[in-house]
Short mmCIF file of C-alpha atoms in Angstrom, two decimals:
data_model
loop_
_atom_site.label_atom_id
_atom_site.label_comp_id
_atom_site.label_asym_id
_atom_site.label_seq_id
_atom_site.Cartn_x
_atom_site.Cartn_y
_atom_site.Cartn_z
CA MET A 176 104.61 97.98 5.85
CA GLN A 177 102.62 94.80 5.50
CA PHE A 178 100.88 93.00 7.98
CA ILE A 179 101.44 88.71 7.01
CA CYS A 180 99.16 86.37 8.77
CA ASN A 181 101.30 83.03 10.05
CA ASN A 182 99.34 80.49 10.64
CA GLY A 183 96.86 82.48 12.38
CA VAL A 184 99.01 84.99 14.06
CA PHE A 185 99.42 88.74 12.52
CA LEU A 186 102.82 89.47 12.37
CA CYS A 187 104.03 93.04 11.64
CA SER A 188 106.24 93.43 8.76
CA PHE A 189 109.10 96.51 8.48
CA LYS A 190 111.29 97.29 6.26
CA LYS A 191 113.95 96.91 8.72
CA GLY A 192 112.10 93.39 9.41
CA ARG A 193 109.28 91.75 11.35
CA ILE A 194 108.28 93.33 15.05
CA GLN A 195 106.00 92.60 17.13
CA VAL A 196 104.45 95.16 19.11
CA GLU A 197 103.72 94.77 23.36
CA LEU A 198 100.34 95.67 25.06
CA PHE A 199 100.49 96.85 28.59
CA TRP A 200 98.11 97.15 30.87
CA PHE A 201 97.67 100.07 33.94
CA ILE A 202 97.27 99.22 38.00
CA PRO A 203 94.80 102.26 38.94
CA THR A 204 96.37 102.47 42.67
CA TYR A 205 94.75 106.26 42.97
CA GLY A 206 91.16 104.51 43.01
CA ASP A 207 88.99 103.99 39.53
CA GLY A 208 84.97 104.03 38.82
CA ARG A 209 82.73 104.28 35.31
CA TYR A 210 83.00 108.14 35.65
CA LEU A 211 85.82 110.85 35.87
CA GLY A 212 85.05 113.51 38.18
CA SER A 213 82.35 111.77 40.25
CA HIS A 214 81.59 109.42 42.88
CA GLU A 215 79.22 107.57 41.38
CA GLY A 216 80.46 104.41 40.34
CA ALA A 217 83.64 105.28 42.07
CA ARG A 218 85.70 102.08 43.56
CA ALA A 219 88.63 101.90 45.97
CA ALA A 220 91.93 100.68 45.09
CA SER A 221 91.96 98.40 47.76
CA TYR A 222 94.71 95.33 47.69
CA SER A 223 92.31 92.94 46.65
CA TYR A 224 90.87 95.33 43.54
CA CYS A 225 94.46 95.65 42.28
CA LYS A 226 94.75 91.99 42.31
CA GLN A 227 92.22 91.75 40.09
CA VAL A 228 93.44 93.78 37.69
CA ALA A 229 96.90 92.55 37.41
CA GLN A 230 95.68 88.96 37.67
CA ALA A 231 93.42 89.67 34.24
CA ALA A 232 96.41 91.16 32.86
CA ASP A 233 98.44 88.58 33.42
CA GLU A 234 95.60 85.81 32.29
CA LEU A 235 95.02 87.61 29.62
CA GLY A 236 98.45 88.35 28.05
CA TYR A 237 99.42 91.74 28.46
CA SER A 238 103.17 91.73 28.95
CA GLY A 239 103.36 94.46 31.55
CA VAL A 240 101.62 96.62 33.75
CA LEU A 241 102.50 100.37 34.53
CA LEU A 242 101.77 101.56 38.74
CA PRO A 243 101.61 105.25 38.47
CA THR A 244 103.60 107.24 41.28
CA GLY A 245 102.91 110.35 43.34
CA LYS A 246 101.05 111.33 46.21
CA SER A 247 97.64 110.49 45.21
CA CYS A 248 98.62 106.68 44.84
CA GLU A 249 100.01 103.61 46.32
CA ASP A 250 103.20 103.49 46.55
CA ALA A 251 104.34 101.55 43.41
CA TRP A 252 107.28 99.68 44.86
CA ILE A 253 105.42 97.78 47.86
CA ALA A 254 102.21 97.53 45.67
CA ALA A 255 104.05 95.68 42.87
CA SER A 256 106.09 93.29 45.45
CA THR A 257 102.16 92.17 45.99
CA LEU A 258 101.43 91.46 42.90
CA VAL A 259 104.54 90.00 41.83
CA PRO A 260 103.75 86.43 44.06
CA VAL A 261 99.87 86.28 42.58
CA THR A 262 101.35 86.51 38.75
CA GLU A 263 103.11 84.41 36.81
CA ASN A 264 104.55 86.15 33.83
CA LEU A 265 103.53 90.06 34.03
CA LYS A 266 106.22 93.00 33.75
CA PHE A 267 105.99 95.31 36.61
CA LEU A 268 106.73 98.89 35.26
CA VAL A 269 107.97 101.00 38.53
CA ALA A 270 109.09 104.31 39.29
CA VAL A 271 112.44 105.66 40.13
CA ARG A 272 112.31 109.08 41.75
CA PRO A 273 115.50 111.28 41.59
CA GLY A 274 115.70 113.85 44.11
CA LEU A 275 113.72 111.53 46.41
CA MET A 276 115.54 108.65 46.65
CA SER A 277 119.25 107.42 46.37
CA PRO A 278 120.69 106.31 43.58
CA THR A 279 122.76 103.39 45.34
CA GLN A 280 119.26 102.38 47.40
CA ALA A 281 117.24 102.82 44.47
CA ALA A 282 119.77 100.22 42.44
CA ARG A 283 119.56 97.89 45.37
CA MET A 284 115.85 97.87 45.16
CA ALA A 285 115.95 97.43 41.53
CA ALA A 286 118.56 94.47 41.62
CA THR A 287 116.29 92.61 44.72
CA PHE A 288 112.93 93.11 43.06
CA ASP A 289 114.23 91.95 39.97
CA ARG A 290 116.22 88.49 41.04
CA PHE A 291 112.87 87.69 43.42
CA SER A 292 110.59 88.33 40.60
CA LYS A 293 112.88 86.07 38.40
CA GLY A 294 113.66 89.16 35.90
CA ARG A 295 109.46 90.75 35.83
CA LEU A 296 111.06 94.35 36.50
CA LEU A 297 111.06 97.32 34.44
CA ILE A 298 111.85 100.67 34.99
CA ASN A 299 110.11 104.00 34.90
CA VAL A 300 112.46 107.31 35.21
CA VAL A 301 109.88 110.08 36.39
CA ALA A 302 111.47 113.22 37.48
CA GLY A 303 108.40 114.67 38.61
CA GLY A 304 106.41 118.06 36.92
CA ASP A 305 104.34 119.55 40.12
CA PRO A 306 106.74 121.77 41.79
CA VAL A 307 103.84 122.12 44.55
CA GLU A 308 103.93 117.73 45.10
CA LEU A 309 107.96 117.76 44.90
CA GLU A 310 108.19 121.01 47.91
CA GLY A 311 106.11 118.68 49.78
CA ASP A 312 108.53 115.90 49.46
CA GLY A 313 111.59 118.41 49.97
CA VAL A 314 112.41 118.52 46.05
CA PHE A 315 113.09 122.64 45.64
CA LEU A 316 114.67 122.28 42.42
CA ASN A 317 113.51 123.65 39.41
CA HIS A 318 112.79 122.44 36.20
CA HIS A 319 116.19 122.44 34.60
CA ASP A 320 117.84 121.47 37.86
CA ARG A 321 115.90 118.10 38.23
CA TYR A 322 116.66 116.91 34.99
CA GLU A 323 120.55 117.62 35.86
CA LEU A 324 120.11 115.74 38.95
CA THR A 325 118.42 112.96 36.91
CA ASP A 326 121.63 112.72 34.64
CA GLU A 327 123.40 112.34 37.42
CA PHE A 328 121.20 110.03 38.97
CA LEU A 329 121.07 107.83 36.45
CA THR A 330 125.13 107.78 35.50
CA ILE A 331 125.61 106.88 39.40
CA TRP A 332 122.51 104.04 38.94
CA ARG A 333 123.79 102.63 35.92
CA ARG A 334 127.35 102.17 37.27
CA VAL A 335 126.83 100.53 40.45
CA LEU A 336 124.87 97.86 38.81
CA ASN A 337 127.83 96.95 36.46
CA GLU A 338 131.03 98.08 38.41
CA SER A 339 132.34 97.99 42.27
CA ASP A 340 133.65 100.54 44.06
CA VAL A 341 131.96 103.32 42.38
CA HIS A 342 133.15 106.77 42.79
CA PHE A 343 131.25 109.80 41.86
CA ASP A 344 131.35 113.45 42.42
CA GLY A 345 128.79 115.65 40.67
CA ASP A 346 127.08 118.98 41.25
CA TYR A 347 124.17 117.52 42.83
CA LEU A 348 124.57 113.80 43.86
CA SER A 349 128.09 112.38 45.31
CA VAL A 350 128.94 108.95 45.74
CA LYS A 351 132.08 107.40 47.73
CA GLY A 352 132.61 103.40 47.12
CA GLY A 353 128.96 102.88 45.89
CA ASP A 354 128.51 99.09 45.01
CA VAL A 355 125.46 96.61 44.97
CA LEU A 356 126.45 93.20 46.13
CA TYR A 357 123.23 91.31 44.56
CA PRO A 358 122.99 92.06 40.83
CA PRO A 359 119.62 91.76 38.86
CA ILE A 360 118.81 89.06 36.66
CA GLN A 361 118.56 91.51 33.53
CA LYS A 362 121.71 92.28 32.14
CA PRO A 363 123.10 94.60 32.65
CA TYR A 364 120.13 96.34 34.50
CA PRO A 365 116.29 96.17 33.95
CA PRO A 366 115.40 98.52 31.30
CA LEU A 367 114.87 102.00 31.56
CA TYR A 368 111.49 103.46 30.57
CA PHE A 369 111.25 107.61 30.46
CA GLY A 370 109.16 109.98 29.40
CA GLY A 371 109.87 114.13 28.94
CA SER A 372 109.10 116.31 25.96
CA SER A 373 111.73 119.34 27.11
CA PRO A 374 115.03 119.68 25.54
CA VAL A 375 116.74 118.86 28.88
CA ALA A 376 115.26 115.52 29.05
CA MET A 377 115.06 114.29 25.84
CA ASP A 378 119.17 114.87 26.29
CA VAL A 379 119.13 112.77 29.29
CA ALA A 380 117.08 110.11 27.67
CA SER A 381 120.08 110.09 24.86
CA ARG A 382 122.43 109.20 27.25
CA HIS A 383 120.74 106.50 29.44
CA ILE A 384 117.09 105.24 28.38
CA ASP A 385 116.54 102.03 26.87
CA VAL A 386 112.37 103.33 25.82
CA TYR A 387 111.48 106.55 25.58
CA LEU A 388 107.88 107.15 26.39
CA THR A 389 105.06 109.77 24.68
CA TRP A 390 101.91 110.67 25.49
CA GLY A 391 99.17 110.03 23.43
CA GLU A 392 99.73 113.17 20.83
CA PRO A 393 98.51 113.09 17.29
CA PRO A 394 100.72 110.77 14.95
CA ALA A 395 102.27 114.20 13.79
CA GLN A 396 103.08 115.02 17.15
CA VAL A 397 104.57 111.83 18.49
CA LYS A 398 106.46 111.27 14.89
CA GLU A 399 108.27 114.49 15.02
CA LYS A 400 109.46 114.10 18.61
CA ILE A 401 110.57 110.35 17.58
CA GLU A 402 112.46 111.95 15.31
CA ARG A 403 114.12 114.48 17.43
CA MET A 404 115.07 111.66 19.98
CA LYS A 405 116.38 109.20 17.25
CA GLU A 406 119.14 112.36 16.20
CA LYS A 407 119.73 112.97 20.20
CA ALA A 408 120.03 109.29 20.44
CA LYS A 409 122.39 108.85 17.43
CA GLN A 410 124.60 111.59 18.80
CA THR A 411 125.54 109.76 21.49
CA GLY A 412 126.08 106.43 19.57
CA ARG A 413 122.73 104.53 20.87
CA GLU A 414 119.77 103.18 20.10
CA ILE A 415 116.51 103.61 21.91
CA ARG A 416 112.89 101.52 21.71
CA PHE A 417 109.44 103.73 21.61
CA GLY A 418 106.23 103.72 23.73
CA ILE A 419 103.39 105.58 23.96
CA ARG A 420 101.04 105.78 26.91
CA LEU A 421 96.89 106.46 25.93
CA HIS A 422 93.59 105.38 27.29
CA VAL A 423 91.45 103.17 25.07
CA ILE A 424 87.79 103.20 24.39
CA VAL A 425 86.99 100.36 22.40
CA ARG A 426 83.66 99.04 21.14
CA GLU A 427 82.35 96.42 18.97
CA THR A 428 80.39 99.57 16.89
CA GLU A 429 81.87 103.60 16.07
CA GLU A 430 78.37 104.84 18.19
CA GLU A 431 79.09 102.61 21.08
CA ALA A 432 82.49 103.50 21.54
CA TRP A 433 81.86 107.20 21.38
CA LYS A 434 78.83 106.91 23.50
CA ALA A 435 81.40 105.47 25.84
CA ALA A 436 83.36 108.44 25.48
CA ASP A 437 80.86 110.77 26.34
CA GLU A 438 79.27 109.02 29.27
CA LEU A 439 82.68 108.32 30.74
CA ILE A 440 82.61 112.47 31.77
CA GLN A 441 78.81 112.99 32.02
CA HIS A 442 79.81 114.02 35.73
CA VAL A 443 82.36 116.11 34.56
CA ASP A 444 81.22 119.87 35.19
CA GLU A 445 83.15 123.33 33.99
CA GLU A 446 84.04 123.90 37.94
CA ALA A 447 85.73 120.49 37.86
CA VAL A 448 87.32 120.94 34.51
CA LYS A 449 88.77 124.43 35.39
CA SER A 450 90.25 123.53 39.20
CA ALA A 451 91.76 121.02 37.08
CA GLN A 452 93.28 122.97 34.43
CA LYS A 453 94.75 125.28 37.26
CA VAL A 454 96.23 122.63 39.13
CA PHE A 455 97.99 121.59 35.44
CA SER A 456 98.88 125.33 35.04
CA ARG A 457 101.15 125.49 37.88
CA MET A 458 102.84 122.32 36.31
CA ASP A 459 106.40 122.93 34.74
CA SER A 460 106.25 119.50 32.59
CA GLU A 461 106.67 120.20 29.17
CA GLY A 462 104.82 116.91 28.53
CA GLN A 463 101.64 118.27 30.79
CA LYS A 464 101.69 121.40 28.87
CA ARG A 465 101.42 119.52 25.13
CA MET A 466 98.63 117.31 26.34
CA SER A 467 96.99 120.67 28.09
CA ALA A 468 97.02 122.31 24.67
CA LEU A 469 95.90 119.66 22.99
CA HIS A 470 91.92 120.93 24.67
CA GLN A 471 92.73 123.77 26.22
CA GLY A 472 89.59 123.08 29.01
CA ASP A 473 87.37 123.08 26.14
CA ARG A 474 84.91 120.38 25.53
CA SER A 475 83.04 121.11 22.66
CA ASN A 476 86.21 119.63 20.18
CA LEU A 477 88.05 117.09 22.30
CA GLU A 478 88.58 114.75 18.93
CA VAL A 479 91.95 116.33 18.35
CA SER A 480 93.24 113.66 15.69
CA PRO A 481 91.01 111.13 13.90
CA ASN A 482 89.91 108.54 16.84
CA LEU A 483 91.86 110.47 19.32
CA TRP A 484 89.99 112.00 21.56
CA ALA A 485 91.09 114.79 24.65
CA GLY A 486 88.39 114.06 27.34
CA VAL A 487 90.40 112.00 29.55
CA GLY A 488 92.53 115.64 30.17
CA LEU A 489 89.93 117.89 31.32
CA VAL A 490 90.17 116.24 34.97
CA ARG A 491 92.66 113.78 34.96
CA GLY A 492 96.77 114.62 34.63
CA GLY A 493 99.41 113.03 32.79
CA ALA A 494 97.89 111.18 29.36
CA GLY A 495 95.04 112.72 29.12
CA THR A 496 93.94 111.22 25.46
CA ALA A 497 92.19 108.46 24.34
CA LEU A 498 91.94 106.03 21.24
CA VAL A 499 87.52 105.40 20.38
CA GLY A 500 86.20 103.35 17.90
CA ASP A 501 84.93 99.88 16.98
CA ALA A 502 87.22 97.17 16.72
CA ASP A 503 89.43 97.39 13.62
CA THR A 504 89.81 101.62 13.60
CA VAL A 505 91.57 101.27 16.75
CA ALA A 506 93.25 98.42 15.73
CA GLN A 507 94.63 100.69 12.68
CA ARG A 508 95.44 103.60 14.75
CA ILE A 509 97.45 101.47 16.95
CA LYS A 510 99.29 100.28 13.68
CA GLU A 511 99.80 104.04 12.21
CA TYR A 512 101.64 104.82 15.53
CA ALA A 513 103.63 101.30 15.16
CA GLU A 514 104.45 102.72 11.56
CA LEU A 515 106.02 105.56 13.18
CA GLY A 516 108.29 103.46 15.37
CA ILE A 517 106.02 102.45 18.43
CA GLU A 518 106.76 99.49 20.06
CA THR A 519 105.05 99.28 23.41
CA PHE A 520 101.69 100.39 24.06
CA ILE A 521 100.36 101.25 27.65
CA LEU A 522 96.83 101.68 27.64
CA SER A 523 94.02 101.82 30.32
CA GLY A 524 90.54 102.42 30.38
CA TYR A 525 87.42 102.99 32.97
CA PRO A 526 86.82 101.11 35.01
CA HIS A 527 90.11 99.01 34.15
CA LEU A 528 89.36 95.42 35.60
CA GLU A 529 86.36 95.45 32.69
CA GLU A 530 88.07 97.26 30.67
CA ALA A 531 91.33 94.80 30.87
CA TYR A 532 89.17 91.78 29.73
CA ARG A 533 87.37 94.30 27.01
CA THR A 534 89.95 95.63 25.22
CA ALA A 535 92.22 92.66 25.04
CA GLU A 536 89.41 90.49 23.49
CA LEU A 537 88.74 92.94 20.96
CA LEU A 538 92.37 94.44 20.03
CA PHE A 539 94.90 90.87 20.99
CA PRO A 540 93.08 89.22 17.38
CA ARG A 541 93.06 92.60 15.38
CA LEU A 542 97.11 93.49 16.18
CA PRO A 543 100.32 91.69 15.85
CA VAL A 544 100.81 91.39 19.82
CA LYS A 545 104.11 89.73 20.98
CA ARG A 546 102.49 86.99 23.79
CA LYS A 547 104.04 84.16 25.41
CA HIS A 548 103.01 81.09 23.58
CA ASP A 549 101.23 78.41 25.78
CA GLU A 550 100.78 75.10 23.87
CA ASN A 551 97.43 74.32 25.52
CA GLU A 552 95.88 77.27 24.67
CA ARG A 553 93.17 76.95 22.10
CA THR A 554 92.26 80.20 21.53
CA PHE A 555 93.39 83.77 22.57
CA ILE A 556 91.01 82.91 25.71
CA SER A 557 91.67 80.19 27.32
CA PRO A 558 90.43 77.41 26.78
CA PHE A 559 88.11 78.13 24.10
CA GLY A 560 84.57 80.15 25.87
CA GLU A 561 81.33 78.19 27.00
CA VAL A 562 80.79 74.97 25.88
CA LYS A 563 77.29 74.98 23.86
CA VAL A 564 74.77 72.23 24.37
CA ASN A 565 77.36 70.42 26.98
CA ASP A 566 79.98 68.89 24.33
CA LYS A 567 80.35 71.52 21.07
CA THR A 568 82.95 73.96 21.54
CA PRO A 569 82.20 77.33 19.98
CA ALA A 570 83.50 77.55 16.10
CA LYS A 571 86.44 80.73 15.94
CA ARG A 572 85.79 83.21 13.48
#
């Protein structure tokens, strides 16, 4: 793989052709702050704040944003629908929840959102991983059965967005005469994203999913997972793209970055770690088990791979690793994942507003980022930074 400069734009040249990576950001609808596990420096996930984060991501040129799902979050569909009118290009990765939603109703929601946003919807398929939370929502299926239900859900969801008068009789779901009258803009439907590390989850992905997501595991583990997923997709006659979910702590120097990582968890005590790990241990998500195994609740050795830090996962479920380092190093680590086949990087950082700017300012110039071209944009920061001495614009480095 080579990185070629073409008129100031870096393009990623692979053996199979030239590609660009997509960088997504994250809307923290469960709250945000400067420190993990602490009220100090915390901020509420108000509509005003989420709007600021979304508009920053839109202005900076991120391709899209992920909205989390679960009882600890504001509802992702409603939150995303309020953010569409205040953004222009940003795509919204929003979850459908098999077992909690009717597949035909979810298809209508997707079609309407896609039309009203002019094609800015992406679908995140979430089967759930916490049995206690799922029981609170009325879902009492075990891990394997949830993914079997997900398979039926996606079969119906995809069909009703392409056919009329759909009939389906499965073990978990049945539909008689299913139909969606108003189609989505994106054809055949908004792209399906999905993350699941168990064999049954990967089987479901191979039959339905457009972009397979992994959490930020070390490159060797990601490579093995991609190879398995490619083989499964090949057996079903499909091709799948790949994405990764990571936090990022990037600074101008390596020392500053690692100091920021230490500061992020400075208020996390052992009791908080034990409490969080107890909750994680009850989950049947294979991905969560893999995240927890990287650190096993031990904060003494959190760099699990060069510049890959598992400190976030001490108290946060789901994505628990961050790329930490100076801009050149973090960019290189991202390129290493890209070389494995990762095209979409869903990033986040605490606090999300400030880190959206910092990440874009430090990483965008160093990566082959897929961005919408604006002819009026003189540099990546619009229009050109602060004017000096009334009439002199700063030179581009």
